[in-house]
XYZ file of C-alpha atoms in Angstrom:
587
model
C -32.865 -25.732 18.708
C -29.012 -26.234 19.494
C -27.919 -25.597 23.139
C -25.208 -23.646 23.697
C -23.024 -22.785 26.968
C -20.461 -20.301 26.621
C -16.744 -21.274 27.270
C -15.858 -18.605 30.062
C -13.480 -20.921 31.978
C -11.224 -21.421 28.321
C -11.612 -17.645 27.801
C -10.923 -16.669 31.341
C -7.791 -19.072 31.233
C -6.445 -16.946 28.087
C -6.952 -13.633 29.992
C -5.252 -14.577 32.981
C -2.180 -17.234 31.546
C -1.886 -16.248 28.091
C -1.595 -12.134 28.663
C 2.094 -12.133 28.710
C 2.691 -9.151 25.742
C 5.042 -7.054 27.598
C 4.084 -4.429 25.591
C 0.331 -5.230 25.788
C 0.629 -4.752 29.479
C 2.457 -1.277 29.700
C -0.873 0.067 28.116
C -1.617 1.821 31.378
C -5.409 2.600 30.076
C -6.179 -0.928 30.620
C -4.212 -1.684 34.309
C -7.655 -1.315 36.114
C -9.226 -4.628 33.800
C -8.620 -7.289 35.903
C -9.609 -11.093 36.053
C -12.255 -10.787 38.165
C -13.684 -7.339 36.547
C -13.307 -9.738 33.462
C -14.729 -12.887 35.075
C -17.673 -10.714 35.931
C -18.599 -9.359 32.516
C -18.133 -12.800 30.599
C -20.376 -13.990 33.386
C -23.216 -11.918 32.107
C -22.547 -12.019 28.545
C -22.399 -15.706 29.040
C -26.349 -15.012 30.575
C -27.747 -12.564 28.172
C -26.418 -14.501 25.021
C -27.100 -17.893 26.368
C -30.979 -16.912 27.758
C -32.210 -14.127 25.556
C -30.272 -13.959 22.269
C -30.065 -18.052 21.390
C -33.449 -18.531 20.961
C -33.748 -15.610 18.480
C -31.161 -17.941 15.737
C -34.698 -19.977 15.558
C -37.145 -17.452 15.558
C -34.971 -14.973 12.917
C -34.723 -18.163 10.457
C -38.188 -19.218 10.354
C -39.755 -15.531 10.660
C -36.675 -13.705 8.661
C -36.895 -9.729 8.383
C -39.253 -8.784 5.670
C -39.784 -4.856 3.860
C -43.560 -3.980 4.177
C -44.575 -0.431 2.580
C -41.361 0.364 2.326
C -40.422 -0.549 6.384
C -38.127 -3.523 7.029
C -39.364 -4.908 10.051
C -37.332 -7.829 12.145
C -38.312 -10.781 13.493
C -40.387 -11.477 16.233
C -38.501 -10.655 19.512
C -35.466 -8.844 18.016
C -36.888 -5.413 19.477
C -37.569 -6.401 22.797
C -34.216 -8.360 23.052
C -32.076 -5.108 21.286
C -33.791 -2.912 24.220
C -32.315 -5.094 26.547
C -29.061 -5.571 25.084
C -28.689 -1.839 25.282
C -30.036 -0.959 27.974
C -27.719 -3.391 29.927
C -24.904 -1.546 27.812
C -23.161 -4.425 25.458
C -23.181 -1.846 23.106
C -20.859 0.000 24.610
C -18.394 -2.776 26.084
C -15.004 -1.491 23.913
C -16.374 1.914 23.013
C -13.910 5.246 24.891
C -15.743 6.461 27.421
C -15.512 10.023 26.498
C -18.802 9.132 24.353
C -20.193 6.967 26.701
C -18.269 3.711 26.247
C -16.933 1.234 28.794
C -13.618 1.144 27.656
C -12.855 -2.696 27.296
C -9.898 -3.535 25.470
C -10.234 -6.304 22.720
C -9.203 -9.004 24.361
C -12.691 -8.448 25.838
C -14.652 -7.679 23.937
C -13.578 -10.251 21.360
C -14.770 -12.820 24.234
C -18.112 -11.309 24.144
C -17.915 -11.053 19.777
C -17.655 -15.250 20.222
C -20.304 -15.689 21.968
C -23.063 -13.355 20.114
C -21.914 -15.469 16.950
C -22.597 -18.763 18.813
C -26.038 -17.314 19.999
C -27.517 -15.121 16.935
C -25.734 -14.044 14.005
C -27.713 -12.368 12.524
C -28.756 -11.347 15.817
C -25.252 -9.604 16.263
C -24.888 -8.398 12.623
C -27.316 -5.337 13.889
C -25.126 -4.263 16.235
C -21.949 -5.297 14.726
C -21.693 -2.965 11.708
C -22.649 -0.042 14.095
C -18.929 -0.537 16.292
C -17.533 -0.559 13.259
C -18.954 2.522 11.945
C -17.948 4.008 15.536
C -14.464 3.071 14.961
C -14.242 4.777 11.016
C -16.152 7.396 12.308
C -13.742 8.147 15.818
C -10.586 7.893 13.645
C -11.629 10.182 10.699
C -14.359 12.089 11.281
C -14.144 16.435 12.501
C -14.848 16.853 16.361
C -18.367 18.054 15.736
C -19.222 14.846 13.708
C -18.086 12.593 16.766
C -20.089 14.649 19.507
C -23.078 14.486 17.523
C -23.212 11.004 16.542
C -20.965 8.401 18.699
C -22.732 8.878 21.955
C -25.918 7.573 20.017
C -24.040 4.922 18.346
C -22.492 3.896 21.440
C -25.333 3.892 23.323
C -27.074 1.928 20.634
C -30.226 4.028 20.043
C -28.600 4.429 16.529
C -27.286 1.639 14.469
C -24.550 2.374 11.657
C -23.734 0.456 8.223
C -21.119 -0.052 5.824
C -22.407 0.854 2.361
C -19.477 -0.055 -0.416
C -21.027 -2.839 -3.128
C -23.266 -1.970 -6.238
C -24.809 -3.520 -9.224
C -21.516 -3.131 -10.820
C -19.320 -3.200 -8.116
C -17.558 -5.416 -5.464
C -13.940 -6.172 -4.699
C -13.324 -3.517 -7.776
C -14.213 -0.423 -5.714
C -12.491 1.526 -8.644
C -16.086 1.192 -10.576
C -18.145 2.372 -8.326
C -20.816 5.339 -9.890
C -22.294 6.515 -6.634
C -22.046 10.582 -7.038
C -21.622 13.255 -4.698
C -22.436 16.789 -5.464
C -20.693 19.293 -3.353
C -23.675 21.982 -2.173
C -22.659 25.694 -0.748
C -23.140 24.759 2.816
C -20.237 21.956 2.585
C -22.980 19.386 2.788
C -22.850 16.895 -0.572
C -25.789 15.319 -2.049
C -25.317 11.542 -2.458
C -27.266 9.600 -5.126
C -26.425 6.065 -6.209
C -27.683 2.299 -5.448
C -25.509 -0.097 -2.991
C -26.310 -3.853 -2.451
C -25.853 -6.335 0.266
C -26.068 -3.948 2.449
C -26.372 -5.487 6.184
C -28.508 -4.217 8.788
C -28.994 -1.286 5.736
C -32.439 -0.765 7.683
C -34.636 -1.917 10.224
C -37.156 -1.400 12.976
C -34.427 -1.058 16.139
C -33.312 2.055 16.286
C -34.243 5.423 15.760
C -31.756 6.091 13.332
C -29.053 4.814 10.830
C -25.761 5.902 10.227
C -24.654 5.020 6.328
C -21.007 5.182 5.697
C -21.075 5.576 2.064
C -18.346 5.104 -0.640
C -19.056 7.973 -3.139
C -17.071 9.471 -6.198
C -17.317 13.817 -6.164
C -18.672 15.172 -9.230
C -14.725 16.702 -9.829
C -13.218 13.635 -8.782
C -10.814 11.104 -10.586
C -12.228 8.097 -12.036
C -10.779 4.809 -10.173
C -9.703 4.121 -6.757
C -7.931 7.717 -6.210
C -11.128 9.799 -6.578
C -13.327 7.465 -4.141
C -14.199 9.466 -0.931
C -16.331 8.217 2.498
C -19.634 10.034 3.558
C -21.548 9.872 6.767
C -25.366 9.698 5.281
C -28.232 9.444 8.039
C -31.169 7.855 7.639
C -32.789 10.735 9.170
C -31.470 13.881 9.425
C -30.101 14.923 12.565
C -30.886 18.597 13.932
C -28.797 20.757 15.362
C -29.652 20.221 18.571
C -28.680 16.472 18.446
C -32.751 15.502 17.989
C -33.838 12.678 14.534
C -35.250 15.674 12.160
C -36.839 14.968 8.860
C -36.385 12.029 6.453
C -33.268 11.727 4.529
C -32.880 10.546 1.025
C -32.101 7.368 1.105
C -34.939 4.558 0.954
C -34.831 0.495 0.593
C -35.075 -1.147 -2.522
C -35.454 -4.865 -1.677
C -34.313 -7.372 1.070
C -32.215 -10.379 -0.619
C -34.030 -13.778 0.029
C -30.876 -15.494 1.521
C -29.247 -19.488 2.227
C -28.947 -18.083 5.873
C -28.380 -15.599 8.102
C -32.046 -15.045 7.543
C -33.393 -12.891 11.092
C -30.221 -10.141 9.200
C -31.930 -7.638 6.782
C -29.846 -7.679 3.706
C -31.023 -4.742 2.029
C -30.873 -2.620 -1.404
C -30.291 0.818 -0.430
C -31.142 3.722 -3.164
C -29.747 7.108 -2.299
C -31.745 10.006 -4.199
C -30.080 13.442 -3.202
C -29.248 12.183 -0.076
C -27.270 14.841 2.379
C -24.197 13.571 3.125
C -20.969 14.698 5.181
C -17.256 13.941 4.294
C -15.245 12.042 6.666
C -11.670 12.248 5.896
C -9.887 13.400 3.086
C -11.097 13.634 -0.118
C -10.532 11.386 -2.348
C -9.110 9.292 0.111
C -11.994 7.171 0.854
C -10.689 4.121 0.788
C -8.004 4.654 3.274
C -11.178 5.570 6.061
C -13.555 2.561 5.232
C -10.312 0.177 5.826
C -10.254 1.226 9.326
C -13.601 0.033 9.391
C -12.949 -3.075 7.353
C -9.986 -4.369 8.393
C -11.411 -4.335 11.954
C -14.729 -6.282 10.756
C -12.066 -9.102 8.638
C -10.822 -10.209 12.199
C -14.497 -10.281 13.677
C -15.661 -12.049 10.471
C -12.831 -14.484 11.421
C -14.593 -14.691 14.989
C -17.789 -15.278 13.837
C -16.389 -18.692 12.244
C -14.968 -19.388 15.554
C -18.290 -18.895 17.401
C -20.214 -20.817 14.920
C -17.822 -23.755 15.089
C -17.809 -23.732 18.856
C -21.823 -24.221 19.158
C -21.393 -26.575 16.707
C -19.199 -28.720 18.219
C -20.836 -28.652 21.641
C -23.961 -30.030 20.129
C -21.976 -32.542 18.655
C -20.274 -33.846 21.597
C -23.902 -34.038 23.555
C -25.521 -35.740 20.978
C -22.045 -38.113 20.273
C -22.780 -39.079 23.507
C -26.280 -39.999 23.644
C -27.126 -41.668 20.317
C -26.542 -45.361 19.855
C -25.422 -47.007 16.811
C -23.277 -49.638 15.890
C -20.621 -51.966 17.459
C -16.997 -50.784 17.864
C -14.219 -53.045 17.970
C -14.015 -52.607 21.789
C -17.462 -53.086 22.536
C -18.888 -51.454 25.502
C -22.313 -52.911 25.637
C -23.066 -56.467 25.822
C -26.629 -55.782 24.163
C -26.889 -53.737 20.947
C -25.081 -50.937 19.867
C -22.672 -48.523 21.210
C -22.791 -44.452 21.836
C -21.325 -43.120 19.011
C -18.999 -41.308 20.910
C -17.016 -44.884 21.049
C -16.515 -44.939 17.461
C -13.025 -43.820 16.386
C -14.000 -41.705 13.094
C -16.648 -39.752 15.331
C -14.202 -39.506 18.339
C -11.563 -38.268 15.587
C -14.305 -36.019 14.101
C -14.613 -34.446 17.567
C -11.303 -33.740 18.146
C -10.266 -32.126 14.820
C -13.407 -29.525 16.164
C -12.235 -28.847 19.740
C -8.253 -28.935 18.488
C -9.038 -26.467 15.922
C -11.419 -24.146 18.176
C -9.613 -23.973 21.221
C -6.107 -22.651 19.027
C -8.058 -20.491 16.728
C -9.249 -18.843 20.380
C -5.740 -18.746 21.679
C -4.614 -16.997 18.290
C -7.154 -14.531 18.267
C -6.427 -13.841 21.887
C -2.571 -12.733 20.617
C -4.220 -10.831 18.063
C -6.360 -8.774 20.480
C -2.757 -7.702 22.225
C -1.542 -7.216 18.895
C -4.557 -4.668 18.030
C -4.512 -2.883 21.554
C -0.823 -1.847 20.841
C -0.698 -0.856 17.391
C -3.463 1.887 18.137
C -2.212 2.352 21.866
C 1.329 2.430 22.675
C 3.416 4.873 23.411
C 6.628 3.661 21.606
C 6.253 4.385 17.513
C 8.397 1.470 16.487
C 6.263 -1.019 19.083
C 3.318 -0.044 17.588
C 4.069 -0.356 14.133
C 5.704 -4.320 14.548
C 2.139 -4.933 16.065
C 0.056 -2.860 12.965
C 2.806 -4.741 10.615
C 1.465 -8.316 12.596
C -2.008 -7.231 12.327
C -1.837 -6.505 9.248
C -0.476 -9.811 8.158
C -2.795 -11.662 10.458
C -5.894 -10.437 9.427
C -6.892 -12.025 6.474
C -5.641 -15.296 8.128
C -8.168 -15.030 10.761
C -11.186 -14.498 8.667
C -10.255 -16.144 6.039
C -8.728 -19.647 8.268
C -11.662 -19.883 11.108
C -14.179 -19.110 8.209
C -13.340 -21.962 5.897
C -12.492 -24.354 8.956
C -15.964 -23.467 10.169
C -17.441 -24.613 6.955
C -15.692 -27.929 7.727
C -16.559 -27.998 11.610
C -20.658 -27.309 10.822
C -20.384 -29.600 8.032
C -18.639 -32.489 10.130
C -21.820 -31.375 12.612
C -24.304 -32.379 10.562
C -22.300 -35.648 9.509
C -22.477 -36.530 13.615
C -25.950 -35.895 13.048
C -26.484 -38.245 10.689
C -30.075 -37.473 9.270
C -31.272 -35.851 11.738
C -28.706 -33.066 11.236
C -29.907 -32.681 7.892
C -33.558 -31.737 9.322
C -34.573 -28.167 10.403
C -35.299 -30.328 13.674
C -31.849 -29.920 15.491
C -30.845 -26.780 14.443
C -27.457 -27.984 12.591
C -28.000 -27.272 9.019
C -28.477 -23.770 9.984
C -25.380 -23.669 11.543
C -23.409 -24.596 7.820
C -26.188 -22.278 6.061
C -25.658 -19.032 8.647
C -22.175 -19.576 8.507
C -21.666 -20.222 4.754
C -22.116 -16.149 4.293
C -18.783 -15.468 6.283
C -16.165 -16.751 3.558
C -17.717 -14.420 1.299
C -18.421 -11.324 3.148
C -16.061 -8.368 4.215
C -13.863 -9.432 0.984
C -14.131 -13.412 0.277
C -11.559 -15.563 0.590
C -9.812 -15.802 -2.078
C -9.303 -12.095 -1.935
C -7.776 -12.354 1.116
C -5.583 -14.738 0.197
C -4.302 -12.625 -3.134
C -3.991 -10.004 -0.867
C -1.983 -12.005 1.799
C 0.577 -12.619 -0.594
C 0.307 -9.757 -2.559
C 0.800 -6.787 0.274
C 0.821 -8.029 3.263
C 4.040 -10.285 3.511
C 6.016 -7.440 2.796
C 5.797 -3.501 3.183
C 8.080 -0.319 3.625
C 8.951 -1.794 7.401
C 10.740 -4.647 5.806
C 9.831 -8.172 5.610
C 6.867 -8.689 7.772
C 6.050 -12.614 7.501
C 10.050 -13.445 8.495
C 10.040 -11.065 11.399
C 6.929 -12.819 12.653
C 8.526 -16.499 11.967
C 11.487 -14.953 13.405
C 9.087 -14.124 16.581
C 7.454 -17.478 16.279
C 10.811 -19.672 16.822
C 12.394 -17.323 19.699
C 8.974 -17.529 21.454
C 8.307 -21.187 21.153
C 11.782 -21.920 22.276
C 10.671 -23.699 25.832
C 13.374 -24.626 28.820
C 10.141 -27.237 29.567
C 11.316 -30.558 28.135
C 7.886 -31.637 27.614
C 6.992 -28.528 26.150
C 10.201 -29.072 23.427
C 9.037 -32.117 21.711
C 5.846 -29.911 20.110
C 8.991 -27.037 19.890
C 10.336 -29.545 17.323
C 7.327 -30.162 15.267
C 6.491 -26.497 14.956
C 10.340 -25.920 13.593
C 9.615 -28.235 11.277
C 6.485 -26.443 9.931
C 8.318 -23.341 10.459
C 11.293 -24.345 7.898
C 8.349 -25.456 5.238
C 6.326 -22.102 5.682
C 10.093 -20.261 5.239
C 10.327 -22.301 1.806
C 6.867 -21.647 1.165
C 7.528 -17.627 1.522
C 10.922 -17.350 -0.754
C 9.219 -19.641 -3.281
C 6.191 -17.013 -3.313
C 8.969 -14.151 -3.355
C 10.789 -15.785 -6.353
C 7.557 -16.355 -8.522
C 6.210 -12.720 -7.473
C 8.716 -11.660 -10.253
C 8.508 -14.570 -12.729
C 4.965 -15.239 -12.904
C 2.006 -14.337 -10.735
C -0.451 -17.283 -12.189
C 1.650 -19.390 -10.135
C 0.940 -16.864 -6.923
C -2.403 -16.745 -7.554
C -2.547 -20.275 -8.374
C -0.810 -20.967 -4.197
C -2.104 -18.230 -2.297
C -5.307 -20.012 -1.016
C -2.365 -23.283 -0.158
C -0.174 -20.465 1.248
C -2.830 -18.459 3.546
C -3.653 -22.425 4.834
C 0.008 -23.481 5.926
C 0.758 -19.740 7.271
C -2.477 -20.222 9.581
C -2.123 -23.490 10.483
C 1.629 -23.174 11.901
C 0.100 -20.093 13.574
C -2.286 -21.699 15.318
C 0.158 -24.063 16.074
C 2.124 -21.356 18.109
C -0.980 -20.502 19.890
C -0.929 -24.169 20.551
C 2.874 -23.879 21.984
C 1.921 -20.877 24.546
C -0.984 -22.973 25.927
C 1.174 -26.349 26.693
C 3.189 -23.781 28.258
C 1.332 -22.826 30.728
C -0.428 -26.318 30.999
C 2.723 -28.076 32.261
C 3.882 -25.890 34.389
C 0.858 -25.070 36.110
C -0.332 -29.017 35.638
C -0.927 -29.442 39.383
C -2.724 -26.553 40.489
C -5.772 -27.807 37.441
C -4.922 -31.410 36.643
C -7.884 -32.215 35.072
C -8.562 -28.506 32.603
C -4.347 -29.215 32.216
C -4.587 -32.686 31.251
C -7.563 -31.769 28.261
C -5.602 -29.242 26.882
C -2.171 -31.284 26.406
C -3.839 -33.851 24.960
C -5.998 -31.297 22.535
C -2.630 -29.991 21.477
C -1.740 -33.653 20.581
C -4.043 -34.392 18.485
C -3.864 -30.847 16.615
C 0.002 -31.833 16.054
C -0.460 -34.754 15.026
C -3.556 -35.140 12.798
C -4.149 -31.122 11.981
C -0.716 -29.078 11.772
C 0.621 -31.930 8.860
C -2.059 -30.030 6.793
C 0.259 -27.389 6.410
C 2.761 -29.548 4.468
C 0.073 -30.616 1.913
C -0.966 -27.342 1.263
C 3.013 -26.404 0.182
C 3.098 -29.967 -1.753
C 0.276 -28.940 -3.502
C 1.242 -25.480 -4.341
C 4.310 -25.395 -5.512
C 3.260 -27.836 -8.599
C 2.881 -24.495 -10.090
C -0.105 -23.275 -12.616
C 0.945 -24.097 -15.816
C -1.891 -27.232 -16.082
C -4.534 -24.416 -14.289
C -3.929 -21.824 -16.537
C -3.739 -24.225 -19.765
C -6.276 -26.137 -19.209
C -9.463 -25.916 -21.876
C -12.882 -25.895 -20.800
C -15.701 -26.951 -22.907
């Protein structure tokens, strides 16, 4: 089984040097979250996750969740370890505390997001979807919906899921032939099948909470005529007590690569009641909220993956012997491997990669907290406009580079990481789910370059290259040298984005052909600038932590020098156009 220690002292040195958003920190709901209120809770996440959740990853892949007469039931320990990771309120760590919640902001609870990934994916993925059903259902939902059901939720008694996909059905939501039949008490019934439906049901809690993507009988066909319904597992009385079962009963569990412990399920809804959330026939527009939120924690689930990954791979770098370098360190036989240049360069690319994608995510965080909290209208919307534009970049950039990381892992390994022995090969197979998921990849990418460079606020990706080259503009000579590198990248990502502009309106093959290339350089200058703000604060605070100071300078070097010149590649490559792609005959 891999070992895992949480990074608290990286994380705590992003909370305390790297929250400088001005307008992050006039969010006067959040003046009372200190350091050492935060130093305290990633302190006990770093317990819980590292003593009770890890060794469920194990025990969830060999044992996965299985449906028995019609009950899923999860693996062995899951329900003793969810009891205790409610009752000690994790739950609840960003939820408002008008329904029970602790009121953490994101750059928090995103800490805490890392680590559950690292311990237990599919571990997490039973709690995960149900904070993002509390979000959908605390922005859209009546009054009397939210005092019924997100005390529950929060409190983690019930669990929530996010029920889009059918038979017919993904990224084309426009298909979708779930029904819903208005009744005469405002109630609809809801009959349809969805698929891949995580955490659809289980033995944990005492009820579910199915936010359901329906079409009303008198709707539209397409995406206009999609609406969002809150369907319960069981139905819940009047008096807030689980009544009677509802209509809605599991199919199948899908026999999965990984992420095994996480009940995948086939849900069939037979005249199930259901309640609208939002506007009708506007659907969509709800579930984002939900979605959009669960991209960027897709994107951290990459991270957290990568990071247990590479700690395994520096311990065992350092204690298995083999071969000679060419500065030998042992007289008699071989050397650690950790002496070998490819595995020292292997290492490196991990921990350069991991410690920016952190920092990023970090300014992301900010960036969330004051697009749905500030005061100022036009502040807020620059940060939704950044969010927006940063969100498929983050799950789609830590997801793929985790792919790399766990597969580099097992390479360390050598044979042994190809055995069930260590624990590594579930670390590619778990994560291999998370470029697909929430909207794969590629989908993000056609929708990076698609609608999120630009919308009705102007040109979004210049302002934030605009905000990129002010903010990286350092007075710290050492600090200017990486300045000049990121410029650099800066003026190539610029090219990049007017030669996607020009060949928007000439022809999209050649879009589609570069928007995987251009989602790559945009993320890898960004992490870059993550990259700047650190070396920032590591030089001029290089004497009060010499050693931590001294690490993360010479991360950044390597990132700039062997990682950022990816970027360039990725524009080389794109702008070769798609006339050969789209030409091209297959047999």
């Amino acid at each position: 089984m891999p070992s895992y220690i949480a990074p608290v002292e990286d994380m705590l040195f992003l909370f305390e040097k790297l929250r400088d958003n001005k307008n992050y920190n006039e969010l006067e709901k959040y003046n009372e979250v200190s350091p050492d209120l935060v130093k305290d809770i990633l302190e006990e996440a770093a317990k819980i996750n590292q003593n009770l959740i890890l060794p469920l990853a194990k025990s969830g892949d060999e044992n996965p969740a299985v449906l028995e007469n019609g009950v899923v039931r999860t693996p062995p320990g899951y329900k003793e370890a969810y009891q205790k990771y409610i009752e000690d309120g994790w739950t609840s760590l960003s939820c408002d505390p008008k329904y029970g919640g602790q009121g953490m902001p994101k750059t928090v609870s995103a800490f805490f997001d890392e680590m559950l990934s690292s311990a237990s994916l599919s571990f997490k993925l039973y709690s995960e979807l149900s904070i993002g059903a509390y979000n959908c259902i605390s922005h859209h939902a009546p009054d009397e919906i939210k005092e019924k059901y997100l005390p529950k939720i929060v409190e983690g008694k019930w669990s929530g899921t996010m029920c889009l996909t059918e038979p017919v059905c993904g990224t084309d939501l426009g298909l979708l032939k779930t029904k819903a039949a208005k009744q005469s008490d405002n109630t609809y019934k809801i009959s349809g099948q969805k698929i891949f439906i995580t955490s659809g049901d289980h033995d944990l809690t005492e009820n579910i909470i199915h936010l359901v993507l329906a079409r009303s009988t008198d709707s539209p066909t397409g995406t206009k005529g999609i609406s969002l319904f809150l369907v319960p597992k069981f139905i819940v009385n009047e008096d807030g007590t689980v009544g009677q079962r509802n209509g809605v009963s599991t199919g199948s569990i899908e026999s999965k690569m990984g992420i095994k412990g996480s009940a995948t399920c086939v849900l069939n809804f037979d005249e199930a009641t259901g309640y609208l959330i939002g506007t009708k026939d506007k659907g969509l527009n709800a579930m984002f909220t939900m979605m959009n939120l669960e991209r960027i924690v897709v994107g951290i689930q990459g991270l957290g993956i990568s990071e247990i990954a590479y700690q395994n791979s520096l311990a065992y770098a350092k204690e298995r012997k083999q071969g000679k370098t060419n500065n030998t360190k042992s007289e008699n036989g071989a050397d650690f491997i950790i002496e070998h240049a490819d595995i020292r360069r292997s290492l490196l690319n991990m921990k350069s990669i991991i410690e920016g994608e952190r920092a990023l995510c970090f300014w992301l965080s900010q960036q969330t907290e004051v697009s749905l909290y500030h005061p100022d209208a036009k502040i807020k919307q620059e940060a939704s406009d950044y969010v927006s534009l940063m969100t498929p970049v983050v799950k789609s950039l830590f997801t793929d580079l985790a792919m790399e990381i766990t597969s580099d892992a097992m390479q360390i390994h050598g044979g042994y990481g190809y055995t069930k022995d260590q624990g590594i090969e579930q670390l590619y197979r778990d994560n291999r789910i998370t470029p697909i998921y929430e909207g794969t990849n590629s989908v993000q990418a056609a929708d990076l370059v698609f609608r999120k460079l630009s919308n009705k606020n102007g040109n979004v990706v210049n302002k934030f290259l605009e905000m990129i080259k002010i903010e990286s503009e350092s007075k710290n000579e050492k600090v200017k040298s990486f300045s000049k590198e990121l410029n650099y990248y800066l003026d190539i990502l610029s090219k990049f984005t007017d030669w996607i502009n020009d060949k928007s309106k000439t022809d999209k093959d050649d879009v589609s052909a570069a928007a995987n290339d251009y989602l790559k350089t945009l993320g890898f200058v960004s992490v870059a600038y993550s990259w700047i703000k650190i070396l920032e604060v590591s030089f001029s605070d290089y004497e009060s932590n010499k050693n931590f100071y001294n690490d993360k300078i010479n991360t950044a070097k390597f990132y700039f020098e062997k990682v950022l010149p990816r970027a360039e590649y990725h524009y080389k490559s794109a702008i070769s156009g798609s006339s050969n792609i789209m030409n091209f005959k297959f047999n």
